[in-house]
Coordinates of C-alpha atoms in Angstrom, one line a residue:
M1 CA 0.1 0.0 0.1
S2 CA 1.2 3.6 -0.5
R3 CA 0.6 7.1 0.9
T4 CA 1.2 10.6 -0.4
I5 CA 3.4 13.1 1.5
P6 CA 2.5 16.8 0.9
L7 CA 5.0 19.0 -1.0
T8 CA 5.2 22.8 -1.8
R9 CA 3.0 24.1 -5.0
G10 CA 0.4 21.6 -4.2
A11 CA 2.3 18.4 -5.4
F12 CA 2.6 15.2 -3.5
A13 CA 5.1 12.2 -3.6
L14 CA 4.0 8.8 -3.5
V15 CA 5.7 6.6 -0.8
D16 CA 5.3 3.0 0.5
D17 CA 3.4 2.8 3.8
A18 CA 6.7 1.6 5.6
D19 CA 8.5 4.5 4.7
Y20 CA 5.8 7.0 5.4
G21 CA 6.2 7.2 9.1
W22 CA 10.0 8.4 9.0
L23 CA 9.6 10.5 5.9
I24 CA 6.6 12.5 7.3
Q25 CA 9.0 14.0 9.9
W26 CA 10.6 16.2 7.4
K27 CA 9.3 19.1 5.4
W28 CA 9.8 18.3 1.8
R29 CA 9.2 20.5 -1.1
L30 CA 9.2 20.3 -5.1
N31 CA 12.2 21.3 -6.8
S32 CA 12.6 23.0 -10.0
H33 CA 13.6 19.7 -11.5
G34 CA 10.3 17.9 -10.2
Y35 CA 12.0 16.1 -7.3
A36 CA 10.8 15.8 -3.7
I37 CA 13.6 17.3 -1.6
R38 CA 14.4 18.4 1.6
S39 CA 17.2 20.9 2.9
I40 CA 19.1 21.5 6.1
Y41 CA 21.4 24.7 6.9
A42 CA 24.8 23.5 8.0
D43 CA 28.2 25.5 8.3
G44 CA 26.7 28.4 6.2
H45 CA 25.1 26.7 3.2
S46 CA 22.4 24.5 2.5
I47 CA 22.6 20.7 2.0
Y48 CA 19.9 19.0 -0.1
F49 CA 18.3 15.6 0.2
N50 CA 16.4 13.9 -2.6
M51 CA 13.7 11.8 -1.3
H52 CA 14.4 8.8 -3.6
R53 CA 17.9 8.9 -2.7
V54 CA 17.0 9.0 1.1
I55 CA 14.3 5.9 0.7
L56 CA 17.3 3.6 -0.8
N57 CA 20.1 5.1 1.3
A58 CA 21.9 5.9 -1.7
Q59 CA 25.6 7.0 -1.3
P60 CA 27.5 9.4 -3.0
G61 CA 28.2 8.2 -6.6
Q62 CA 25.3 5.9 -6.6
F63 CA 22.5 6.6 -9.1
V64 CA 18.9 5.8 -8.2
D65 CA 16.3 5.7 -11.2
H66 CA 12.6 6.1 -11.2
I67 CA 11.3 3.2 -13.3
D68 CA 8.1 5.0 -14.6
H69 CA 10.1 8.2 -15.0
N70 CA 7.5 9.8 -12.3
R71 CA 9.9 11.7 -10.3
L72 CA 7.1 11.8 -7.5
N73 CA 6.5 8.1 -7.4
N74 CA 8.9 7.1 -4.8
T75 CA 7.7 3.7 -3.9
R76 CA 10.3 1.2 -3.5
A77 CA 9.0 -0.9 -6.5
N78 CA 9.6 2.2 -8.7
L79 CA 13.0 2.9 -7.5
R80 CA 16.2 0.9 -8.6
F81 CA 19.8 1.5 -8.3
V82 CA 21.7 2.1 -11.8
T83 CA 25.1 2.8 -13.1
R84 CA 25.6 6.0 -14.5
Q85 CA 25.4 4.5 -18.2
E86 CA 22.3 2.7 -17.4
N87 CA 20.7 6.0 -16.0
M88 CA 21.8 7.8 -19.3
R89 CA 20.5 5.2 -21.6
Y90 CA 16.9 5.2 -19.8
R91 CA 16.6 9.0 -20.6
R92 CA 13.7 10.4 -22.4
R93 CA 14.2 11.9 -25.8
H94 CA 15.6 15.4 -25.9
A95 CA 13.1 18.3 -25.8
N96 CA 14.2 19.7 -29.1
N97 CA 13.5 16.5 -31.0
S98 CA 11.4 17.2 -34.0
T99 CA 10.6 13.6 -34.8
G100 CA 8.8 12.5 -31.7
F101 CA 11.1 9.5 -31.5
K102 CA 14.4 8.8 -29.6
G103 CA 17.2 8.0 -31.9
V104 CA 15.4 9.2 -35.0
S105 CA 16.3 12.3 -37.2
H106 CA 15.2 13.3 -40.4
L107 CA 18.2 13.8 -42.9
H108 CA 18.2 14.1 -46.8
D109 CA 14.4 13.1 -47.0
K110 CA 15.0 10.0 -45.2
W111 CA 14.7 8.9 -41.4
H112 CA 18.1 8.4 -40.2
V113 CA 18.6 6.1 -37.1
R114 CA 21.5 5.8 -34.4
I115 CA 22.0 4.8 -31.0
G116 CA 24.6 5.6 -28.6
L117 CA 27.0 3.2 -26.9
D118 CA 29.9 3.4 -24.9
G119 CA 30.5 7.1 -25.8
G120 CA 30.1 6.5 -29.5
L121 CA 27.1 6.3 -32.2
I122 CA 26.1 3.2 -34.0
Q123 CA 24.5 4.1 -37.2
L124 CA 21.6 1.8 -37.7
G125 CA 20.5 3.1 -41.1
F126 CA 18.4 5.4 -43.4
F127 CA 14.3 4.5 -43.5
D128 CA 11.5 5.7 -45.8
D129 CA 9.1 5.8 -43.1
L130 CA 8.9 7.1 -39.5
L131 CA 7.4 4.1 -37.9
T132 CA 10.1 1.6 -39.2
A133 CA 12.8 4.0 -38.2
A134 CA 11.2 4.1 -34.5
Q135 CA 11.0 0.3 -34.5
V136 CA 14.8 0.0 -35.6
Y137 CA 15.8 2.1 -32.8
D138 CA 13.6 0.1 -30.2
A139 CA 14.9 -3.1 -31.7
A140 CA 18.6 -1.9 -31.2
A141 CA 17.7 -0.7 -27.7
K142 CA 16.2 -3.7 -26.4
R143 CA 19.3 -5.8 -27.8
L144 CA 21.9 -3.5 -26.2
F145 CA 20.2 -2.1 -23.0
G146 CA 17.6 -4.9 -22.0
E147 CA 15.3 -3.6 -19.2
F148 CA 17.1 -0.1 -19.4
A149 CA 15.9 0.5 -23.0
L150 CA 13.5 3.2 -23.2
L151 CA 11.4 2.3 -26.1
N152 CA 9.5 4.5 -28.6
L153 CA 6.8 2.1 -29.2
P154 CA 6.6 0.1 -25.9
D155 CA 3.3 -1.6 -27.1
H156 CA 4.3 -2.7 -30.7
E157 CA 5.5 -5.8 -31.7
T158 CA 9.0 -5.3 -33.8
P159 CA 8.6 -6.8 -37.2
P160 CA 11.0 -9.9 -38.0
A161 CA 12.4 -8.0 -41.0
V162 CA 13.4 -5.0 -38.6
E163 CA 14.9 -7.4 -35.9
A164 CA 16.9 -9.2 -38.8
H165 CA 18.2 -5.7 -40.0
V166 CA 18.9 -4.7 -36.5
A167 CA 20.9 -8.1 -35.6
M168 CA 23.2 -7.5 -38.9
V169 CA 23.9 -3.9 -38.3
L170 CA 25.0 -4.6 -34.5
A171 CA 26.9 -7.7 -35.4
R172 CA 28.9 -5.6 -38.3
A173 CA 29.5 -2.9 -35.4
G174 CA 30.9 -5.8 -32.9
C175 CA 27.9 -5.9 -30.7
R176 CA 26.1 -8.8 -29.3

C-alpha cells in the first residue's frame, strides 16, 4: 500500500506505507527539476536531500532511477539502483527532438536512426518511413540495453525484418 506526502506548490510524493512514518517527520518541497527534496542549513550553506535517494539510502556516486519516469513516485517498487551509463540510456528523448522518437532524425529526405553506446554512435540506417525508423531504434535498444531500454513504441511488436536488420548492423558493429 502507498501513501502521499505533501510537498510545496500543491504537489504530492507517493511513498510506501513502510517509509511514510519516518519520511513525514521532515518538510519536503518540490524542486525546479520535479523531485521531492528537503534541505538543512549547516556550516553556512544548504545541504539538499532527494527523497528517492533517502529512501534507498544511496551513497555518493550511486544513481537511483525512477522506473516509470515519475519523479514523485518514490515507492520502492519504482526505484532501482543503476550505473551512470544505465541512467543515461533510460533518459527520455531530448526536448528539441522534432521527430517525436528517440534516436530518429530527418536527414536527406530519409529517417536516420542511430543509437549511442559507450560514448560512440552506431549508425542503424536510413528509412523511408518514420514508424520503421522508430522500430529499428527500439529493436537495437532492446538488444543493447535490455530492461534499461527506453522504447519509442513499447506496445508494438517488432517486425521480423526489422529484427534481422538490427541484428546484422549490430553484428557488423561488433555488438552482441
